[in-house]
Short mmCIF file of C-alpha atoms in Angstrom, two decimals:
data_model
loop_
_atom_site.label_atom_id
_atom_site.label_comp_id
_atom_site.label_asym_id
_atom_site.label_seq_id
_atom_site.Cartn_x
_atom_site.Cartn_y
_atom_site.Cartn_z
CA UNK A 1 -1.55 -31.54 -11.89
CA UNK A 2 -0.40 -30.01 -8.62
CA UNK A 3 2.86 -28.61 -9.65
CA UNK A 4 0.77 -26.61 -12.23
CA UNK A 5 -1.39 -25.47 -9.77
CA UNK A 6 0.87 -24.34 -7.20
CA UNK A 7 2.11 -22.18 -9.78
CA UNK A 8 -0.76 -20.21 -10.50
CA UNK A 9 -0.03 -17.89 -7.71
CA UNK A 10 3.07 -16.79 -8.19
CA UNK A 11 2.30 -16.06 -11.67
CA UNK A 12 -0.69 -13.94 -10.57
CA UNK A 13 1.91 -12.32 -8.42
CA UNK A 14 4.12 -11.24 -10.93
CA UNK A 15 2.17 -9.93 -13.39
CA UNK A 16 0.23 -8.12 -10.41
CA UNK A 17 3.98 -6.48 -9.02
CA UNK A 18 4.86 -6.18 -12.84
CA UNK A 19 1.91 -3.42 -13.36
CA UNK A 20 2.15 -1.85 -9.89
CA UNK A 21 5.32 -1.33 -10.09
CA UNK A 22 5.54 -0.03 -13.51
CA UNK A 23 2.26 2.29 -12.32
CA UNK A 24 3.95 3.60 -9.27
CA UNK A 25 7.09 4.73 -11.00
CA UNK A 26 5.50 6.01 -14.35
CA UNK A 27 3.40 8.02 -11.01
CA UNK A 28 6.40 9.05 -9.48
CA UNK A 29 8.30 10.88 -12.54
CA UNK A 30 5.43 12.63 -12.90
CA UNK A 31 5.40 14.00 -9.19
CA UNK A 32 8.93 14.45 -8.77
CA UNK A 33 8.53 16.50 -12.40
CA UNK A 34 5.86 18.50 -11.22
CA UNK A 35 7.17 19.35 -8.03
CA UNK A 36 10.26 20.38 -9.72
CA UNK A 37 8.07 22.57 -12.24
CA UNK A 38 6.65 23.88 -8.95
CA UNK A 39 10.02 25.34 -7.45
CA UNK A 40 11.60 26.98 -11.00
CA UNK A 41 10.70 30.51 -11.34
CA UNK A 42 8.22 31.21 -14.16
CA UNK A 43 11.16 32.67 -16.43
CA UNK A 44 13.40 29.49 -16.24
CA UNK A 45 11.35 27.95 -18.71
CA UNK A 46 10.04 25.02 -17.30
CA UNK A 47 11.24 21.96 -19.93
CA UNK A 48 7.89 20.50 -20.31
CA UNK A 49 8.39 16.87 -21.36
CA UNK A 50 5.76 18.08 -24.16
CA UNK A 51 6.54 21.19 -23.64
CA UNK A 52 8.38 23.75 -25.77
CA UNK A 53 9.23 22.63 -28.98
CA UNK A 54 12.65 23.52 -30.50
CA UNK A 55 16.16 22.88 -28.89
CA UNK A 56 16.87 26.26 -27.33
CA UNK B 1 26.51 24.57 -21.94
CA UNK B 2 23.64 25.72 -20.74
CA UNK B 3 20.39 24.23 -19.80
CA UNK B 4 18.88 26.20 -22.53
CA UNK B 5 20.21 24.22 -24.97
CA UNK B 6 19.11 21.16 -23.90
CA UNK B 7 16.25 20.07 -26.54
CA UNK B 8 13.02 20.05 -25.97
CA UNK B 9 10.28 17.61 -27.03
CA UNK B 10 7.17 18.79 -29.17
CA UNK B 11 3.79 19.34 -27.37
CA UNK B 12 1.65 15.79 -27.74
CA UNK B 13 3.90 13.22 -28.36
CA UNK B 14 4.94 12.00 -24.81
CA UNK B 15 0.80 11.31 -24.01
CA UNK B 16 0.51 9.54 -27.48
CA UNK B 17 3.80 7.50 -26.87
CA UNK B 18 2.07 6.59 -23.54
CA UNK B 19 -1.29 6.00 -25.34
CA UNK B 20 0.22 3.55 -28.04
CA UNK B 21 2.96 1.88 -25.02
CA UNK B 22 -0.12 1.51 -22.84
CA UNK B 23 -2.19 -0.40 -25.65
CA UNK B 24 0.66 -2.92 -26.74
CA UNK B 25 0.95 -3.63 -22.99
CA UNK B 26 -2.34 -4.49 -22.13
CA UNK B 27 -1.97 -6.46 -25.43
CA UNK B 28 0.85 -8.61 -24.42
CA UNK B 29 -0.45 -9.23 -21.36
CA UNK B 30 -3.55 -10.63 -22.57
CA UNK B 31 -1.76 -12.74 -25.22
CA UNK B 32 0.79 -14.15 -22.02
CA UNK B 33 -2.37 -14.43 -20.16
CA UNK B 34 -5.51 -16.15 -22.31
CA UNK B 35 -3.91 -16.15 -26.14
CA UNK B 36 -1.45 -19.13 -25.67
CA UNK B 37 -1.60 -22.19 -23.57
CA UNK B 38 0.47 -22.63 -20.15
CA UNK B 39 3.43 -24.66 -20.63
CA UNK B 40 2.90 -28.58 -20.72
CA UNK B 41 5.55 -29.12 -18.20
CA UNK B 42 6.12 -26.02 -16.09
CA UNK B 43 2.11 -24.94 -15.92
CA UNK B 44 0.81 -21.83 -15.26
CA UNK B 45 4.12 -20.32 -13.61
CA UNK B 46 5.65 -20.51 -17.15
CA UNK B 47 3.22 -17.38 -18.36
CA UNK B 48 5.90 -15.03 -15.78
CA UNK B 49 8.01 -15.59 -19.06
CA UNK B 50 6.52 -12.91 -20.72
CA UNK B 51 7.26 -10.36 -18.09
CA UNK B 52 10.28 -11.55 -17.12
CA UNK B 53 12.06 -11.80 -19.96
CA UNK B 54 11.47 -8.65 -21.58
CA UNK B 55 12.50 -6.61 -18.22
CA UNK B 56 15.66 -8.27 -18.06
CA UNK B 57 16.00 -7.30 -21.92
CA UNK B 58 14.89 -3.64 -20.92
CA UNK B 59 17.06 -3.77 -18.09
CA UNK B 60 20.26 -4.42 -20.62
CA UNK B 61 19.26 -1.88 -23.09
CA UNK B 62 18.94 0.44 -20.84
CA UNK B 63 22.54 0.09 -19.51
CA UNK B 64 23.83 -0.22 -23.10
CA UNK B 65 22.43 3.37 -23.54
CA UNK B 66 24.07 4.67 -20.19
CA UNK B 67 27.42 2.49 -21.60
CA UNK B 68 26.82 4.68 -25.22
CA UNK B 69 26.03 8.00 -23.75
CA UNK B 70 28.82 8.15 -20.94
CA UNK B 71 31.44 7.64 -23.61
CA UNK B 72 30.26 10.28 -25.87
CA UNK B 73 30.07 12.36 -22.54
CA UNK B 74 33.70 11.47 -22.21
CA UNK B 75 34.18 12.83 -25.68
CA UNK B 76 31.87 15.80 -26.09
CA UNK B 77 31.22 16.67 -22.66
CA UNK B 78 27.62 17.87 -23.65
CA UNK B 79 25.90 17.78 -20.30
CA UNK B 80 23.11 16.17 -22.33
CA UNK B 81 24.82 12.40 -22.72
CA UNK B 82 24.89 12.65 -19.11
CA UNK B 83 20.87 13.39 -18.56
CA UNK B 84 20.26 10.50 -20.82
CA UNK B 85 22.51 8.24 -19.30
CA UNK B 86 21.64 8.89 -15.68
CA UNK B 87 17.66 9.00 -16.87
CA UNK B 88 18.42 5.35 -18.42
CA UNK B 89 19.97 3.99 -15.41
CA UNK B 90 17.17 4.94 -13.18
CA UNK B 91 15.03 2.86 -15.26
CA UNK B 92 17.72 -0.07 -15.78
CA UNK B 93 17.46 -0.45 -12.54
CA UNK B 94 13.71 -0.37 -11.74
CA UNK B 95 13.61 -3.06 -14.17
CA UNK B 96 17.02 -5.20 -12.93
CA UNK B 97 14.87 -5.41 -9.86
CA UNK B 98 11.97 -6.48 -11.26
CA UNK B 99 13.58 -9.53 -13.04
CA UNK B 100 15.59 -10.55 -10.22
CA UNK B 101 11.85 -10.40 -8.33
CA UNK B 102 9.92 -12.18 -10.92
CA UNK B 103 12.65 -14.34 -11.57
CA UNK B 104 12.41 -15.29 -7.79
CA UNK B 105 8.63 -16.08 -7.79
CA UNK B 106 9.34 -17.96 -10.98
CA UNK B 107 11.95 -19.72 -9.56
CA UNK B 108 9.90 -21.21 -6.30
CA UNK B 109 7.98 -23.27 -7.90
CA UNK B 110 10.18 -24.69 -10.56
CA UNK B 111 13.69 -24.54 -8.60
CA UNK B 112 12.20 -25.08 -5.02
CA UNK B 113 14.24 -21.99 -3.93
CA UNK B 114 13.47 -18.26 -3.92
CA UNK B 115 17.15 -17.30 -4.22
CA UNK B 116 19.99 -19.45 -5.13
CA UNK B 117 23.86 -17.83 -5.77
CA UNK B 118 23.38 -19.30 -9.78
CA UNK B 119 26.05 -17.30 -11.45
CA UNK B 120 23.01 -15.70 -14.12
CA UNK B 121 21.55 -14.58 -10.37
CA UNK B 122 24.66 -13.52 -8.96
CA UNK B 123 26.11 -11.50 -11.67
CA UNK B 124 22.23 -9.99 -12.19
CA UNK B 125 22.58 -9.01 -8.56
CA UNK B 126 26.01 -7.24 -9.13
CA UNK B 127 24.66 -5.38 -12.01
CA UNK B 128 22.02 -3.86 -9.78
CA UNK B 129 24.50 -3.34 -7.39
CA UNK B 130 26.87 -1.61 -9.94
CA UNK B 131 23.91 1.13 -11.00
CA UNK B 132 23.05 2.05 -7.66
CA UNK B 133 26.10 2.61 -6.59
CA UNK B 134 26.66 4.90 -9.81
CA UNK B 135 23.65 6.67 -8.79
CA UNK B 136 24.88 7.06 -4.88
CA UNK B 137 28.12 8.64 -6.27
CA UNK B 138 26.23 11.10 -8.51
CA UNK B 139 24.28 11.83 -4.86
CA UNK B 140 27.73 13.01 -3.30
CA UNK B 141 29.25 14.84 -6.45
CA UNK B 142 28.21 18.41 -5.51
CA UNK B 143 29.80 19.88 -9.14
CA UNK B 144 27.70 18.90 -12.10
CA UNK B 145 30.51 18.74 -14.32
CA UNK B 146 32.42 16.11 -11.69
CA UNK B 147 29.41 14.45 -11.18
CA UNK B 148 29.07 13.94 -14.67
CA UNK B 149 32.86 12.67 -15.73
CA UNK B 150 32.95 10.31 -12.18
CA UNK B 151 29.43 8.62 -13.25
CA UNK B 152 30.61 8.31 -16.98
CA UNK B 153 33.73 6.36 -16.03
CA UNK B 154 31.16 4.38 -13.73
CA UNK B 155 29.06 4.14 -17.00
CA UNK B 156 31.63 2.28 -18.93
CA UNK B 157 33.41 -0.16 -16.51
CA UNK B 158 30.16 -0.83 -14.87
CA UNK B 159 28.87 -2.16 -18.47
CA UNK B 160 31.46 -4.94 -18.21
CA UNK B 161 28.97 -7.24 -16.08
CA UNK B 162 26.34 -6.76 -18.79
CA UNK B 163 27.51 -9.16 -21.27
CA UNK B 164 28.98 -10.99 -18.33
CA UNK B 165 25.15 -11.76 -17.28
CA UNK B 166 23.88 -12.45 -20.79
CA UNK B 167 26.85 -14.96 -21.34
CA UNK B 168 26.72 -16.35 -17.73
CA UNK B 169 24.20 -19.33 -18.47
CA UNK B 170 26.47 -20.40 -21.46
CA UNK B 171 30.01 -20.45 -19.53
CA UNK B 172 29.00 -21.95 -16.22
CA UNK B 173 26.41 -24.75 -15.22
CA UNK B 174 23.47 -23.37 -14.02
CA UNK B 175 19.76 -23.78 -13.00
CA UNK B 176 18.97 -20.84 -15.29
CA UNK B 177 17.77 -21.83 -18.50
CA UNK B 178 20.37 -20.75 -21.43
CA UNK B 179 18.33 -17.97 -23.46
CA UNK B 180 15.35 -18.29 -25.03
CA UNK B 181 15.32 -18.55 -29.06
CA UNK B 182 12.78 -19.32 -31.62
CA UNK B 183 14.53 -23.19 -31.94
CA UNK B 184 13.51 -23.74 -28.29
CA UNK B 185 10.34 -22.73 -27.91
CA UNK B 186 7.06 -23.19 -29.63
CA UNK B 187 6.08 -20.80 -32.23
CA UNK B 188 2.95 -19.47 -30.41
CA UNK B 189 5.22 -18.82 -27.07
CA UNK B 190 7.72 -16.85 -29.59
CA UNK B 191 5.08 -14.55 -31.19
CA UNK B 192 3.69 -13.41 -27.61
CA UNK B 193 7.55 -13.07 -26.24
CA UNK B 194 8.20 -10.77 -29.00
CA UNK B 195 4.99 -8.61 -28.89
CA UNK B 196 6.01 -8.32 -25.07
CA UNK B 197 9.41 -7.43 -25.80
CA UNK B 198 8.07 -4.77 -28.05
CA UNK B 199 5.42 -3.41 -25.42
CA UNK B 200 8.48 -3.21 -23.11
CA UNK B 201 10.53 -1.52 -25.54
CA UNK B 202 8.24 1.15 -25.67
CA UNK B 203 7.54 1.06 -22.39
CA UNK B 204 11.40 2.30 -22.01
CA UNK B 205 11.03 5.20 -24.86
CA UNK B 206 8.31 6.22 -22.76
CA UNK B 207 9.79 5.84 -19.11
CA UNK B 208 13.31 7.78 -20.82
CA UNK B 209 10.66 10.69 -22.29
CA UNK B 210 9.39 11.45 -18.95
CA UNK B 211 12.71 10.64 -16.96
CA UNK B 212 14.63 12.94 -18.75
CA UNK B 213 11.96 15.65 -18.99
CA UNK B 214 12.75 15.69 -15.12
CA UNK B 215 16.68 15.28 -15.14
CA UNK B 216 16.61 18.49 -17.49
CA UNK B 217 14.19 20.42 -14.85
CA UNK B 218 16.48 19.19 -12.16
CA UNK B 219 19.47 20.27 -13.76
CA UNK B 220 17.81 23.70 -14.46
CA UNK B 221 17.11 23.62 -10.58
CA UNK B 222 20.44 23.01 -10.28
CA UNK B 223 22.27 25.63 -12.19
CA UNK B 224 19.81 28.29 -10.71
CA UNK B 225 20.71 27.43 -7.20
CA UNK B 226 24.26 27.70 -8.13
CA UNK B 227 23.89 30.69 -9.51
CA UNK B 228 22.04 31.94 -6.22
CA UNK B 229 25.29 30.70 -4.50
CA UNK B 230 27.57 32.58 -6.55
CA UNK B 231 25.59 35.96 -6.62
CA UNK B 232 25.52 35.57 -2.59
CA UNK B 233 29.28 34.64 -2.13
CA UNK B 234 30.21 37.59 -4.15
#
């Protein structure tokens, strides 16, 4: 059927910017954290996302 | 309140929660993907449903949390609420994007158009609109505390459109299918929506771990810079 057909590509685009995108930000929290980890002084006491363990 | 009071998570579980998010997502996708059929009438395209879907549900829950926390904010003004809630729109709004773009290459095929001003579009539109504008007024607010009480209030009116979207394709006509339930779909397309849904869900508890890791590092930033300010305008 060429309906069905002429879909196939735009689901293979979706599912391709779906996981990119997803990638790219999961990527980019992790920068911006680090960069911020980067800048605090050693005695702020970074807040490792797995970091420390008790509420302060 | 300090920033040394904000809590802390325990060492391992953010890479396990990423571990078990990342396995249920790969999951999904291969279920959307090879498990179930494509759609007698729709074809291939329909198989976007399993994205597309659970990111606009993500993209709700996630503004129902920044609704929840900016009104405890209001009450407790525990700089904590706010964290959450501005951690939670970031990611409402990576994924209100990604259904109104998957949403478009779903709608090409099937509609004929890319874009058309459908009210369950339009309103979806203003709700993106909504959350980055609450984020471009926390950019100007120089005062955390300010910052904090102006993107609350933005919070809680903003989350007006929310329902507003969800009901949209049952009060007006539109080319947007009403929602999906179990009654209207095949059993086999219900089980792989749901196991989506789920990977997504944990998707967000993962994104949120990691977002608010850094909004409590930038607030730390923050507060030392301040208090750089202060010691040098003395």
């Amino acid at each position: 059927m060429e309906g069905q057909a002429s879909g196939t590509p735009f689901m293979v685009a979706g599912y391709l910017i779906t996981w990119v995108v997803l990638v790219w930000y999961a990527w980019r929290l992790e920068r911006r954290f680090l960069s911020a980890r980067r800048v605090l002084p050693a005695d702020a006491e970074p807040p490792a996302g797995e970091g420390t363990s008790e509420n302060g | 309140m300090t920033t040394t009071e904000l809590p802390r998570f325990k060492r391992g579980r953010a890479p396990l929660l990423g571990l078990v998010t990342l396995i249920i997502l790969v999951a999904g996708a291969m279920a959307g993907l090879l498990a179930v059929p494509a759609d007698a009438l729709q074809g291939e395209v329909q198989r976007l449903m399993y994205v597309h879907v659970p990111a606009a549900w993500l993209a709700m829950l996630a503004f129902f949390v920044v609704f929840v926390m900016s009104v405890l904010y209001l009450i407790q003004r525990d700089p904590r609420w706010d964290l959450i809630a501005v951690s939670s729109a970031e990611i409402g709004i990576v994924f209100t994007a990604l259904t109104l773009v998957l949403g478009s290459l779903w709608g090409k095929p099937t509609w004929g158009v890319w874009w058309t001003w459908d009210p369950r579009l339009t309103t979806t539109a203003i709700m993106l609109m909504i959350y980055v504008g609450y984020l471009v007024v926390r950019s100007f607010a120089e005062d955390p505390e300010k910052r904090a009480r102006w993107s609350a209030i933005i919070g809680i009116v903003g989350f007006v459109d929310v329902p507003i979207v969800y009901l949209s394709v049952l009060w007006w006509r539109t080319l947007h299918q009403p929602p999906s339930s179990p009654r209207s779909m095949a059993g086999e397309f219900v089980y792989v929506l749901l196991l989506n849904v789920a990977a997504f869900t944990f998707l967000y508890a993962y994104l949120m771990v990691r977002r608010y890791r850094l909004a409590v590092a930038e607030r730390q930033l923050e507060e030392l810079r301040l208090s750089r300010e202060d010691r040098g305008g003395r």
